[in-house]
Amino acid sequence: MNEGLAVFAKSLIGLYRWEPLRSCPNCEADRFAPHSTHRFGPLAIRLRSCGSCGLVAQSPRLTEPSLRRFYASDYHAHQGGRGAAHAAGQFERGMRRGAYIVRWLDEQGIRFRGGLVFELGCSYGGVLEAFRREGCRVQGCDVSAEAVAYGAARGLDLAAGSLEALPRAEQPADLILLSHVLEHVADPQRLLQRMRAALAPRGVLYVEVPGMRNPRTQQRRYAQPAHLWYFTLETARRVVEANGFRFMSGNEVVQGVFCPDAEAPVGASTT
C-alpha cells in the first residue's frame, strides 16, 4: 500500500483509534495551540505546541493499544520491509551511524572506551557493533525479537524487551544511547527516570531525536504516526533536565549529552 494508506484504512474501520493529548509531559499544562499539519499519505498529521513550554506534540495521536498494533503490523513496511536482506542492510547502516556517534562523542570530550555502553532501541545491533569495535562492553534491547535475534547471532549481548531490559543498579551503564527513541515514547518521564536509575553516577546519557530546525529532518518528512513528540534542542533539553539530568552539550540535529544531576529532584519541571 502507499505510505499511510493502510493506517488511514484501518482508522476508518476502527482498527486504529485516535485520541487528543490531554496534558504536556514536560510542564503538565493543558493548553495547546495549532502548530502545523503534515501529510502522511491520505492521513493528516496535526501538530500542536504547548502554550506554556513550547513542546510540540502530535494530537490527535494513536491510542497506546493502536500504537502497539501499528508497530506490529505497519511500522516495518514504512521503514522499508523485513527479511534477511533488509536486516543486513539495517545492520550496516547502524554500524555507520554508530561510527558517526563515536566521532561526535569524541568531539564533545566524552570518555566511554572500556566502559559499558547500553542502547535502548538497539534494532539489529549495528550501532553497538561500532562501539564494540572501539573496545566497549555493549548491551542493548529492542522490542523487535527479530532484530534482536539478528544482532545476537553476531555475538552481541541483546535482549528482546524495553524498560525491563535496562541495566540494573549492580551493573550500571557508563553510557546510555537513546537514539531516535524519545520521539516514539508515550511517557518520556518514566523512560528518562529509568535511564537515570540505570546510569552510573559519572555516566552519560546520549539523546538524539529528529530536530525541527534541522533541514535534513524536514526533507525526510518526519511527521508520521509513530512520532509523538517534535523537538528543538531547547525543548529536548527541558524534557531531559526535568527528569534528573544536567545538560553538557548539544546541537539542533538534535543531539545532546547529559549527566546525572545529583541536586535535581527527578520529575521537577524546568520551565
Short mmCIF file of C-alpha atoms in Angstrom, two decimals:
data_model
loop_
_atom_site.label_atom_id
_atom_site.label_comp_id
_atom_site.label_asym_id
_atom_site.label_seq_id
_atom_site.Cartn_x
_atom_site.Cartn_y
_atom_site.Cartn_z
CA MET A 1 0.00 0.00 0.00
CA ASN A 2 1.02 3.63 -0.44
CA GLU A 3 2.55 5.37 2.56
CA GLY A 4 -0.14 5.98 5.16
CA LEU A 5 -2.93 4.26 3.23
CA ALA A 6 -3.00 1.19 5.49
CA VAL A 7 -3.19 3.37 8.60
CA PHE A 8 -5.90 5.51 7.03
CA ALA A 9 -7.97 2.45 6.03
CA LYS A 10 -7.63 0.80 9.44
CA SER A 11 -8.63 4.05 11.12
CA LEU A 12 -11.79 4.22 9.02
CA ILE A 13 -12.91 0.75 10.11
CA GLY A 14 -11.95 1.25 13.76
CA LEU A 15 -8.85 -0.95 13.96
CA TYR A 16 -6.83 2.13 14.81
CA ARG A 17 -8.21 4.69 17.24
CA TRP A 18 -7.00 8.20 17.90
CA GLU A 19 -7.13 10.44 20.97
CA PRO A 20 -6.16 14.03 21.81
CA LEU A 21 -3.20 14.81 24.04
CA ARG A 22 -4.56 15.83 27.44
CA SER A 23 -1.52 17.48 29.03
CA CYS A 24 2.11 18.31 28.35
CA PRO A 25 4.52 15.70 29.75
CA ASN A 26 7.10 18.39 30.42
CA CYS A 27 5.13 21.00 32.35
CA GLU A 28 1.65 19.42 32.74
CA ALA A 29 -0.06 22.38 31.04
CA ASP A 30 -3.30 21.57 29.23
CA ARG A 31 -3.30 24.43 26.71
CA PHE A 32 -2.16 23.64 23.17
CA ALA A 33 -2.10 25.84 20.08
CA PRO A 34 -2.17 24.61 16.46
CA HIS A 35 1.39 24.35 15.11
CA SER A 36 1.33 22.70 11.67
CA THR A 37 -0.31 19.98 9.58
CA HIS A 38 1.63 17.40 7.54
CA ARG A 39 0.58 14.73 5.04
CA PHE A 40 1.33 11.05 5.61
CA GLY A 41 -0.30 9.63 2.51
CA PRO A 42 -4.02 10.37 2.91
CA LEU A 43 -3.57 11.00 6.64
CA ALA A 44 -3.27 14.46 8.13
CA ILE A 45 -0.73 14.53 10.97
CA ARG A 46 -1.60 17.52 13.15
CA LEU A 47 0.97 19.03 15.48
CA ARG A 48 0.23 21.31 18.42
CA SER A 49 2.56 23.29 20.67
CA CYS A 50 2.30 23.57 24.43
CA GLY A 51 1.18 27.06 25.41
CA SER A 52 3.50 27.01 28.42
CA CYS A 53 6.84 25.38 27.49
CA GLY A 54 6.62 25.20 23.68
CA LEU A 55 7.00 21.42 23.32
CA VAL A 56 5.41 20.28 20.03
CA ALA A 57 3.29 17.13 20.07
CA GLN A 58 1.12 15.13 17.71
CA SER A 59 -2.55 15.50 18.62
CA PRO A 60 -4.71 13.61 17.99
CA ARG A 61 -2.46 10.55 18.14
CA LEU A 62 -2.91 6.80 18.08
CA THR A 63 -4.03 5.35 21.41
CA GLU A 64 -1.44 3.14 23.10
CA PRO A 65 -3.17 -0.13 22.02
CA SER A 66 -3.40 1.18 18.46
CA LEU A 67 0.22 2.30 18.54
CA ARG A 68 1.33 -1.19 19.59
CA ARG A 69 -0.73 -2.62 16.74
CA PHE A 70 0.83 -0.14 14.33
CA TYR A 71 4.36 -1.22 15.32
CA ALA A 72 3.43 -4.89 14.95
CA SER A 73 1.81 -4.61 11.52
CA ASP A 74 2.56 -1.39 9.63
CA TYR A 75 5.67 0.30 11.02
CA HIS A 76 8.22 -2.01 9.38
CA ALA A 77 6.56 -1.55 5.99
CA HIS A 78 7.01 2.20 6.40
CA GLN A 79 10.66 1.65 7.40
CA GLY A 80 11.48 -0.45 4.35
CA GLY A 81 10.42 -4.05 4.98
CA ARG A 82 11.59 -7.28 6.57
CA GLY A 83 13.74 -10.28 5.67
CA ALA A 84 17.43 -11.16 5.58
CA ALA A 85 18.46 -8.52 3.05
CA HIS A 86 16.66 -5.81 4.99
CA ALA A 87 18.24 -6.95 8.27
CA ALA A 88 21.74 -6.96 6.78
CA GLY A 89 21.21 -3.52 5.32
CA GLN A 90 19.94 -2.14 8.63
CA PHE A 91 22.91 -3.64 10.49
CA GLU A 92 25.39 -2.00 8.10
CA ARG A 93 23.50 1.28 8.31
CA GLY A 94 23.61 1.03 12.10
CA MET A 95 27.38 0.50 12.05
CA ARG A 96 27.84 3.67 10.01
CA ARG A 97 25.54 5.52 12.38
CA GLY A 98 27.46 4.16 15.38
CA ALA A 99 30.77 5.32 13.91
CA TYR A 100 29.26 8.78 13.48
CA ILE A 101 28.08 8.84 17.12
CA VAL A 102 31.54 7.71 18.28
CA ARG A 103 33.17 10.59 16.41
CA TRP A 104 30.66 13.09 17.78
CA LEU A 105 31.17 11.91 21.37
CA ASP A 106 34.93 12.21 20.88
CA GLU A 107 34.44 15.79 19.71
CA GLN A 108 32.50 16.53 22.92
CA GLY A 109 35.28 15.07 25.05
CA ILE A 110 33.11 12.20 26.33
CA ARG A 111 35.11 9.24 27.63
CA PHE A 112 33.43 5.89 27.08
CA ARG A 113 36.00 3.38 25.78
CA GLY A 114 36.36 0.37 28.05
CA GLY A 115 33.04 1.08 29.75
CA LEU A 116 29.60 -0.47 29.47
CA VAL A 117 27.50 1.03 26.68
CA PHE A 118 23.78 0.27 26.70
CA GLU A 119 21.39 1.12 23.86
CA LEU A 120 17.64 1.19 24.29
CA GLY A 121 16.02 0.59 20.91
CA CYS A 122 19.13 -1.09 19.50
CA SER A 123 17.34 -2.55 16.46
CA TYR A 124 19.66 -5.05 14.72
CA GLY A 125 22.69 -4.02 16.80
CA GLY A 126 24.77 -2.17 14.22
CA VAL A 127 25.34 0.90 16.40
CA LEU A 128 26.55 -1.26 19.28
CA GLU A 129 28.86 -3.18 16.97
CA ALA A 130 30.61 0.12 16.19
CA PHE A 131 31.09 0.73 19.92
CA ARG A 132 32.29 -2.83 20.48
CA ARG A 133 35.00 -2.22 17.89
CA GLU A 134 36.09 0.77 19.98
CA GLY A 135 36.77 -1.50 22.96
CA CYS A 136 33.47 -1.08 24.80
CA ARG A 137 31.37 -3.70 26.50
CA VAL A 138 27.96 -3.43 24.90
CA GLN A 139 24.41 -4.41 25.78
CA GLY A 140 21.11 -3.48 24.20
CA CYS A 141 17.42 -4.16 23.98
CA ASP A 142 14.70 -3.70 21.40
CA VAL A 143 11.01 -4.53 21.18
CA SER A 144 11.63 -6.41 17.91
CA ALA A 145 12.58 -10.02 18.70
CA GLU A 146 13.52 -10.46 15.03
CA ALA A 147 16.02 -7.60 15.14
CA VAL A 148 17.48 -8.76 18.46
CA ALA A 149 17.96 -12.30 17.13
CA TYR A 150 19.92 -10.95 14.16
CA GLY A 151 22.32 -8.99 16.37
CA ALA A 152 22.63 -11.79 18.93
CA ALA A 153 23.67 -14.18 16.15
CA ARG A 154 26.62 -11.85 15.58
CA GLY A 155 27.76 -12.14 19.18
CA LEU A 156 26.10 -9.04 20.61
CA ASP A 157 24.53 -9.11 24.08
CA LEU A 158 20.98 -8.11 23.18
CA ALA A 159 17.60 -8.76 24.79
CA ALA A 160 14.07 -8.51 23.47
CA GLY A 161 12.10 -6.06 25.57
CA SER A 162 12.02 -2.44 26.61
CA LEU A 163 12.41 -0.81 30.02
CA GLU A 164 12.50 -4.15 31.81
CA ALA A 165 15.76 -4.96 30.00
CA LEU A 166 17.66 -1.90 31.26
CA PRO A 167 20.85 -2.46 33.27
CA ARG A 168 20.30 -2.99 36.98
CA ALA A 169 21.89 -0.96 39.76
CA GLU A 170 24.53 -3.65 40.41
CA GLN A 171 25.93 -3.09 36.90
CA PRO A 172 25.10 0.48 35.85
CA ALA A 173 25.94 1.71 32.37
CA ASP A 174 28.72 4.20 31.68
CA LEU A 175 27.00 5.41 28.52
CA ILE A 176 23.35 5.00 27.54
CA LEU A 177 22.33 5.60 23.94
CA LEU A 178 18.83 6.89 23.29
CA SER A 179 18.99 7.45 19.54
CA HIS A 180 15.70 8.14 17.74
CA VAL A 181 13.68 6.66 20.61
CA LEU A 182 12.38 9.55 22.71
CA GLU A 183 10.07 10.83 19.96
CA HIS A 184 8.32 7.43 19.90
CA VAL A 185 7.65 7.09 23.65
CA ALA A 186 4.23 7.96 25.06
CA ASP A 187 5.60 8.56 28.58
CA PRO A 188 9.03 10.23 28.28
CA GLN A 189 9.22 10.98 32.02
CA ARG A 190 9.03 7.32 33.00
CA LEU A 191 11.62 6.39 30.40
CA LEU A 192 14.09 9.09 31.42
CA GLN A 193 13.73 8.33 35.12
CA ARG A 194 14.54 4.69 34.42
CA MET A 195 17.52 5.83 32.37
CA ARG A 196 18.83 7.85 35.28
CA ALA A 197 18.50 4.85 37.61
CA ALA A 198 20.38 2.64 35.12
CA LEU A 199 23.27 5.07 34.65
CA ALA A 200 26.49 5.13 36.67
CA PRO A 201 26.99 8.27 38.83
CA ARG A 202 29.60 9.56 36.37
CA GLY A 203 27.82 8.13 33.35
CA VAL A 204 26.50 9.94 30.29
CA LEU A 205 23.16 9.82 28.51
CA TYR A 206 23.26 10.41 24.74
CA VAL A 207 19.96 11.60 23.27
CA GLU A 208 19.25 12.02 19.57
CA VAL A 209 15.88 12.94 18.06
CA PRO A 210 14.79 14.47 14.73
CA GLY A 211 15.35 18.20 15.11
CA MET A 212 12.62 20.55 13.96
CA ARG A 213 15.27 23.11 12.95
CA ASN A 214 17.38 20.57 11.08
CA PRO A 215 16.84 20.97 7.28
CA ARG A 216 17.54 17.25 6.71
CA THR A 217 14.71 16.37 9.08
CA GLN A 218 12.30 18.48 7.05
CA GLN A 219 13.41 16.80 3.81
CA ARG A 220 12.71 13.35 5.27
CA ARG A 221 9.09 14.14 6.14
CA TYR A 222 9.50 13.33 9.80
CA ALA A 223 5.79 13.74 10.67
CA GLN A 224 4.31 10.24 10.97
CA PRO A 225 2.01 8.33 13.36
CA ALA A 226 4.94 6.87 15.34
CA HIS A 227 6.49 10.26 16.14
CA LEU A 228 4.59 11.60 19.14
CA TRP A 229 6.94 14.48 20.06
CA TYR A 230 8.80 17.03 17.92
CA PHE A 231 11.86 18.68 19.41
CA THR A 232 14.25 21.56 19.17
CA LEU A 233 17.41 21.42 21.25
CA GLU A 234 15.75 23.71 23.78
CA THR A 235 12.62 21.59 24.27
CA ALA A 236 14.58 18.32 24.29
CA ARG A 237 16.87 19.79 26.92
CA ARG A 238 13.91 20.85 29.07
CA VAL A 239 12.32 17.41 28.95
CA VAL A 240 15.55 15.57 29.83
CA GLU A 241 16.65 18.03 32.53
CA ALA A 242 13.22 17.82 34.19
CA ASN A 243 13.97 14.18 34.95
CA GLY A 244 17.21 14.47 36.87
CA PHE A 245 19.87 15.24 34.27
CA ARG A 246 22.23 18.13 33.61
CA PHE A 247 22.90 19.30 30.05
CA MET A 248 26.50 19.06 28.84
CA SER A 249 26.44 19.93 25.13
CA GLY A 250 24.27 19.55 22.05
CA ASN A 251 23.10 20.87 18.70
CA GLU A 252 19.98 21.30 16.58
CA VAL A 253 20.35 17.93 14.81
CA VAL A 254 19.11 17.26 17.71
CA GLN A 255 21.96 15.56 19.57
CA GLY A 256 22.72 16.09 23.23
CA VAL A 257 24.72 14.60 26.07
CA PHE A 258 23.57 14.75 29.68
CA CYS A 259 24.93 13.58 33.02
CA PRO A 260 23.02 12.74 36.21
CA ASP A 261 22.29 15.83 38.28
CA ALA A 262 22.56 14.79 41.91
CA GLU A 263 20.94 18.02 43.07
CA ALA A 264 17.91 17.91 40.75
CA PRO A 265 14.72 16.27 42.06
CA VAL A 266 13.52 13.81 39.45
CA GLY A 267 10.35 14.94 37.75
CA ALA A 268 10.70 18.63 38.59
CA SER A 269 9.75 20.87 35.69
CA THR A 270 12.44 23.21 34.38
CA THR A 271 10.00 25.65 32.82
#
